[in-house]
mmCIF file of C-alpha atoms in Angstrom:
data_model
loop_
_atom_site.group_PDB
_atom_site.id
_atom_site.type_symbol
_atom_site.label_atom_id
_atom_site.label_comp_id
_atom_site.label_asym_id
_atom_site.label_seq_id
_atom_site.Cartn_x
_atom_site.Cartn_y
_atom_site.Cartn_z
ATOM 1 C CA MET S 95 64.051 112.862 31.986
ATOM 2 C CA LEU S 96 65.442 109.947 30.358
ATOM 3 C CA GLU S 97 66.588 107.476 33.007
ATOM 4 C CA ARG S 98 65.782 103.820 32.612
ATOM 5 C CA VAL S 99 64.029 101.434 34.339
ATOM 6 C CA SER S 100 64.732 97.725 33.352
ATOM 7 C CA SER S 101 61.379 96.941 35.005
ATOM 8 C CA ILE S 102 59.485 98.515 32.244
ATOM 9 C CA ASP S 103 60.530 95.935 30.105
ATOM 10 C CA LEU S 104 59.946 93.064 32.130
ATOM 11 C CA PRO S 105 55.937 93.019 31.819
ATOM 12 C CA PHE S 106 56.718 92.519 27.809
ATOM 13 C CA TYR S 107 59.242 89.878 28.426
ATOM 14 C CA THR S 108 57.925 87.671 31.015
ATOM 15 C CA GLN S 109 53.983 88.134 29.132
ATOM 16 C CA GLY S 110 55.606 86.481 26.052
ATOM 17 C CA ARG S 111 56.703 83.365 27.941
ATOM 18 C CA ILE S 112 53.910 83.471 30.049
ATOM 19 C CA VAL S 113 52.249 82.918 26.498
ATOM 20 C CA TYR S 114 53.901 79.601 25.397
ATOM 21 C CA HIS S 115 54.271 78.564 28.527
ATOM 22 C CA VAL S 116 50.382 78.065 29.312
ATOM 23 C CA VAL S 117 48.957 78.735 25.686
ATOM 24 C CA PRO S 118 48.802 74.964 23.222
ATOM 25 C CA ALA S 119 50.371 75.656 20.237
ATOM 26 C CA ALA S 120 47.202 75.291 17.904
ATOM 27 C CA ALA S 121 45.637 78.143 20.105
ATOM 28 C CA ARG S 122 48.842 80.882 19.503
ATOM 29 C CA THR S 123 46.569 82.899 17.071
ATOM 30 C CA THR S 124 46.680 86.727 16.317
ATOM 31 C CA LYS S 125 43.024 86.809 17.102
ATOM 32 C CA PHE S 126 43.433 85.487 20.326
ATOM 33 C CA LEU S 127 46.223 87.313 21.560
ATOM 34 C CA TRP S 128 45.519 90.370 19.536
ATOM 35 C CA VAL S 129 49.217 90.417 18.780
ATOM 36 C CA PRO S 130 51.770 87.906 16.881
ATOM 37 C CA PRO S 131 52.203 85.269 19.145
ATOM 38 C CA ARG S 132 55.962 84.996 18.397
ATOM 39 C CA PHE S 133 56.268 89.000 18.374
ATOM 40 C CA VAL S 134 54.658 89.811 22.006
ATOM 41 C CA THR S 135 57.559 90.901 23.310
ATOM 42 C CA PRO S 136 59.559 92.335 20.199
ATOM 43 C CA ILE S 137 57.085 94.864 19.410
ATOM 44 C CA PHE S 138 56.562 96.352 23.016
ATOM 45 C CA VAL S 139 60.168 96.503 23.491
ATOM 46 C CA VAL S 140 60.485 98.365 19.942
ATOM 47 C CA CYS S 141 57.795 100.376 20.360
ATOM 48 C CA ASP S 142 59.283 101.247 23.963
ATOM 49 C CA ILE S 143 63.105 101.530 22.378
ATOM 50 C CA ILE S 144 61.120 103.700 19.648
ATOM 51 C CA ALA S 145 59.659 106.152 22.736
ATOM 52 C CA LEU S 146 62.854 106.581 24.609
ATOM 53 C CA LEU S 147 64.918 107.625 21.474
ATOM 54 C CA THR S 148 61.941 109.874 20.424
ATOM 55 C CA GLN S 149 62.592 111.719 24.525
ATOM 56 C CA LEU S 150 66.250 111.747 23.770
ATOM 57 C CA TYR S 151 66.088 113.788 20.501
ATOM 58 C CA GLY S 152 63.774 116.200 22.516
ATOM 59 C CA ALA S 153 66.384 116.285 25.183
ATOM 60 C CA VAL S 154 69.095 117.086 22.884
ATOM 61 C CA ILE S 155 66.883 119.559 21.392
ATOM 62 C CA VAL S 156 66.270 120.993 24.790
ATOM 63 C CA SER S 157 69.814 120.612 26.018
ATOM 64 C CA GLY S 158 71.506 121.850 23.138
ATOM 65 C CA THR S 159 69.687 125.312 23.119
ATOM 66 C CA GLN S 160 71.398 128.637 24.510
ATOM 67 C CA VAL S 161 68.891 131.260 26.510
ATOM 68 C CA THR S 162 70.856 133.919 24.276
ATOM 69 C CA ASP S 163 69.823 131.776 20.602
ATOM 70 C CA PRO S 164 67.487 134.220 18.733
ATOM 71 C CA ASP S 165 65.289 131.450 18.522
ATOM 72 C CA ALA S 166 65.565 130.016 21.937
ATOM 73 C CA ALA S 167 61.721 130.082 22.775
ATOM 74 C CA SER S 168 60.793 128.535 19.390
ATOM 75 C CA LYS S 169 63.633 125.617 20.173
ATOM 76 C CA PHE S 170 62.551 124.889 24.002
ATOM 77 C CA ALA S 171 59.125 124.774 22.859
ATOM 78 C CA HIS S 172 59.484 122.481 19.909
ATOM 79 C CA GLY S 173 62.137 120.215 22.168
ATOM 80 C CA LYS S 174 58.780 120.034 24.763
ATOM 81 C CA GLU S 175 56.694 118.685 21.812
ATOM 82 C CA VAL S 176 58.835 116.117 20.890
ATOM 83 C CA VAL S 177 60.007 114.660 24.201
ATOM 84 C CA LEU S 178 56.072 114.683 24.875
ATOM 85 C CA ILE S 179 55.391 113.039 22.190
ATOM 86 C CA GLY S 180 57.656 109.953 23.353
ATOM 87 C CA LEU S 181 56.260 110.286 26.184
ATOM 88 C CA GLY S 182 52.882 109.676 24.428
ATOM 89 C CA ILE S 183 53.729 106.542 22.741
ATOM 90 C CA GLN S 184 55.728 104.939 26.041
ATOM 91 C CA VAL S 185 51.905 105.317 26.993
ATOM 92 C CA ALA S 186 50.181 104.312 24.375
ATOM 93 C CA CYS S 187 52.352 101.406 24.133
ATOM 94 C CA PHE S 188 51.938 100.369 27.664
ATOM 95 C CA GLY S 189 48.287 101.153 27.728
ATOM 96 C CA LEU S 190 47.730 98.755 24.673
ATOM 97 C CA PHE S 191 49.609 95.893 26.420
ATOM 98 C CA SER S 192 48.442 96.624 29.820
ATOM 99 C CA ILE S 193 45.067 95.856 28.035
ATOM 100 C CA ILE S 194 46.135 92.825 26.557
ATOM 101 C CA ALA S 195 47.889 91.214 29.488
ATOM 102 C CA ILE S 196 44.992 91.774 31.179
ATOM 103 C CA ARG S 197 42.544 90.357 28.599
ATOM 104 C CA PHE S 198 44.979 87.297 28.465
ATOM 105 C CA HIS S 199 44.811 87.232 32.522
ATOM 106 C CA PHE S 200 40.974 85.740 32.030
ATOM 107 C CA THR S 201 40.918 84.231 28.754
ATOM 108 C CA SER S 202 44.017 81.863 29.698
ATOM 109 C CA LYS S 203 41.982 80.811 32.735
ATOM 110 C CA ARG S 204 40.885 77.918 29.750
ATOM 111 C CA PHE S 205 43.960 76.463 29.912
ATOM 112 C CA ALA S 206 44.511 75.619 33.225
ATOM 113 C CA GLU S 207 43.260 72.356 32.884
ATOM 114 C CA THR S 208 45.459 70.949 29.658
ATOM 115 C CA PHE S 209 48.474 72.491 31.503
ATOM 116 C CA ASN S 210 48.326 70.165 33.915
ATOM 117 C CA GLN S 211 47.732 67.451 31.856
ATOM 118 C CA ARG S 212 51.012 68.958 29.511
ATOM 119 C CA MET S 213 52.975 68.836 31.998
ATOM 120 C CA GLY S 214 52.582 65.561 33.700
ATOM 121 C CA GLY S 215 53.545 63.958 36.970
ATOM 122 C CA VAL S 216 50.442 64.837 40.237
ATOM 123 C CA PRO S 217 48.313 67.455 39.300
ATOM 124 C CA ARG S 218 47.989 68.372 43.152
ATOM 125 C CA ASP S 219 51.647 68.644 43.320
ATOM 126 C CA PRO S 220 52.913 72.696 43.442
ATOM 127 C CA TYR S 221 55.823 71.688 41.333
ATOM 128 C CA PHE S 222 56.249 69.917 37.845
ATOM 129 C CA VAL S 223 59.282 69.049 35.765
ATOM 130 C CA ALA S 224 60.001 70.154 32.491
ATOM 131 C CA GLY S 225 61.309 67.777 29.559
ATOM 132 C CA GLY S 226 65.156 67.798 29.205
ATOM 133 C CA GLN S 227 65.818 69.896 32.653
ATOM 134 C CA LYS S 228 66.375 68.743 35.892
ATOM 135 C CA ARG S 229 65.106 71.404 38.193
ATOM 136 C CA LYS S 230 61.573 71.841 39.500
ATOM 137 C CA PHE S 231 59.403 74.620 38.495
ATOM 138 C CA LYS S 232 55.870 75.936 39.806
ATOM 139 C CA ARG S 233 52.598 74.928 38.677
ATOM 140 C CA ASP S 234 50.589 78.442 40.014
ATOM 141 C CA TRP S 235 51.220 80.561 36.616
ATOM 142 C CA GLU S 236 48.638 82.510 37.334
ATOM 143 C CA THR S 237 50.717 84.288 40.113
ATOM 144 C CA LEU S 238 52.908 85.270 37.741
ATOM 145 C CA LEU S 239 50.105 86.568 35.273
ATOM 146 C CA TRP S 240 49.654 89.047 38.582
ATOM 147 C CA VAL S 241 52.646 90.032 39.162
ATOM 148 C CA VAL S 242 52.899 90.927 35.769
ATOM 149 C CA ASN S 243 49.138 92.820 35.462
ATOM 150 C CA ALA S 244 50.020 94.732 38.820
ATOM 151 C CA ALA S 245 53.165 95.773 37.147
ATOM 152 C CA CYS S 246 51.518 97.301 34.154
ATOM 153 C CA VAL S 247 49.274 99.392 35.999
ATOM 154 C CA LEU S 248 52.480 100.531 38.811
ATOM 155 C CA VAL S 249 54.124 101.483 35.327
ATOM 156 C CA LEU S 250 51.466 103.626 33.808
ATOM 157 C CA VAL S 251 50.967 105.655 36.681
ATOM 158 C CA ARG S 252 54.762 106.576 36.584
ATOM 159 C CA THR S 253 54.418 107.199 33.343
ATOM 160 C CA VAL S 254 51.892 109.264 33.122
ATOM 161 C CA TYR S 255 53.349 111.156 35.853
ATOM 162 C CA ARG S 256 56.035 112.016 34.109
ATOM 163 C CA ILE S 257 54.151 113.393 31.357
ATOM 164 C CA CYS S 258 52.400 115.775 33.807
ATOM 165 C CA ASP S 259 55.473 116.788 35.220
ATOM 166 C CA PHE S 260 57.146 117.680 31.851
ATOM 167 C CA ALA S 261 54.101 119.038 30.971
ATOM 168 C CA LEU S 262 53.858 121.521 33.508
ATOM 169 C CA GLY S 263 57.498 122.404 33.287
ATOM 170 C CA LYS S 264 59.751 123.872 35.976
ATOM 171 C CA THR S 265 57.523 126.196 37.342
ATOM 172 C CA GLY S 266 54.502 123.989 37.673
ATOM 173 C CA TYR S 267 53.219 122.203 40.369
ATOM 174 C CA ILE S 268 54.869 118.839 40.625
ATOM 175 C CA GLU S 269 57.785 120.592 40.218
ATOM 176 C CA GLU S 270 57.623 122.548 43.103
ATOM 177 C CA ASN S 271 56.977 120.071 45.546
ATOM 178 C CA GLU S 272 58.512 117.176 46.343
ATOM 179 C CA TRP S 273 56.178 114.379 47.949
ATOM 180 C CA CYS S 274 54.749 113.969 43.905
ATOM 181 C CA ALA S 275 58.439 112.508 43.395
ATOM 182 C CA TYR S 276 58.318 110.027 46.160
ATOM 183 C CA VAL S 277 54.309 109.325 45.501
ATOM 184 C CA PHE S 278 54.159 109.294 42.079
ATOM 185 C CA ASP S 279 57.456 107.971 41.002
ATOM 186 C CA ALA S 280 58.922 106.018 43.153
ATOM 187 C CA VAL S 281 56.592 104.227 44.868
ATOM 188 C CA PRO S 282 55.449 102.538 41.800
ATOM 189 C CA MET S 283 58.895 101.437 41.065
ATOM 190 C CA LEU S 284 59.771 99.875 44.400
ATOM 191 C CA PRO S 285 56.999 97.192 44.626
ATOM 192 C CA CYS S 286 57.389 96.645 41.049
ATOM 193 C CA ILE S 287 60.591 95.638 41.095
ATOM 194 C CA ALA S 288 59.862 93.852 44.804
ATOM 195 C CA LEU S 289 57.291 91.591 42.543
ATOM 196 C CA PHE S 290 59.550 90.477 40.169
ATOM 197 C CA ILE S 291 62.009 89.799 42.595
ATOM 198 C CA TYR S 292 60.067 87.473 44.567
ATOM 199 C CA TYR S 293 58.026 85.886 42.226
ATOM 200 C CA HIS S 294 60.557 85.353 39.500
ATOM 201 C CA PRO S 295 60.095 84.480 36.312
ATOM 202 C CA ALA S 296 62.779 81.899 36.018
ATOM 203 C CA VAL S 297 60.748 80.027 39.117
ATOM 204 C CA TYR S 298 57.225 79.464 36.968
ATOM 205 C CA LEU S 299 58.463 79.073 33.288
ATOM 206 C CA PRO S 300 61.490 77.001 32.502
ATOM 207 C CA TYR S 301 62.576 78.365 29.074
ATOM 208 C CA LEU S 302 63.897 82.030 29.619
ATOM 209 C CA GLY S 303 66.796 82.179 27.293
ATOM 210 C CA PHE S 304 66.872 84.432 24.304
ATOM 211 C CA ARG S 305 65.656 81.805 21.868
ATOM 212 C CA LEU S 306 62.782 79.176 22.524
ATOM 213 C CA PRO S 307 63.472 75.840 21.669
ATOM 214 C CA LYS S 308 61.790 74.748 18.677
ATOM 215 C CA HIS S 309 59.448 72.029 19.759
ATOM 216 C CA VAL S 310 57.662 74.592 22.760
ATOM 217 C CA ARG S 311 57.310 77.263 19.747
ATOM 218 C CA GLN S 312 55.902 75.097 16.991
ATOM 219 C CA ASN S 313 54.608 72.044 18.469
ATOM 220 C CA GLN S 314 53.980 70.694 21.879
ATOM 221 C CA ALA S 315 54.079 67.195 21.150
ATOM 222 C CA ASP S 316 57.711 66.495 22.182
ATOM 223 C CA TYR S 317 57.078 68.692 24.880
ATOM 224 C CA MET S 318 54.087 66.537 26.581
ATOM 225 C CA ALA S 319 56.015 63.251 25.496
ATOM 226 C CA SER S 320 59.048 64.549 27.298
ATOM 227 C CA ASN S 321 57.222 65.726 30.627
ATOM 228 C CA VAL S 322 55.107 62.671 31.289
ATOM 229 C CA GLU S 323 58.514 60.428 30.105
ATOM 230 C CA MET S 324 60.186 62.178 33.182
ATOM 231 C CA SER S 325 57.304 62.365 35.122
ATOM 232 C CA ARG S 326 57.085 58.481 35.535
#
């Protein structure tokens, strides 16, 4: 019930980096993104951790209860409720993030032209060179947005399945029919992981470290100047 899938947090991290990669500093506002730009990734990762710890607490209650305990039924019910609350937090968190990510997919189109100008080089060239780095990156950041949105839908399908599975219990239809696990758990996760492998964020985004460079976080002037200089 508590297995950790790293691909769940991949959309959070990738989305946060795309925002700083595409949106000019002046346009990075809470009003535009619905969340503070600097905390796009941390907010949802922390919510996901809270959801996981809540599920863990509920699982501990259930696993630590003996059938022979006088209040076993009450403890089992309480543990189940706590786990469902944790799963509910996860769905709410990822649902909100999915809405924000899909909305950003459309609102970010306004920055496509200015993005190419900032990157310098030949506009039709599928690659660009980021300031201070030798390797080339793909300009087609819209493709990476499609990957993030697809991953959001797939993870949501899996999370809703897990809620239904746990709510119905061991005697429910889902537990008694193995095909449900393959269709609603394994199948959504396989393309989710495959997409991020094939369309790896490192091919599109120049800065994937734990902390973004100061000129990327605060001001685009140096970033623009360095790219123009290297494109000459």
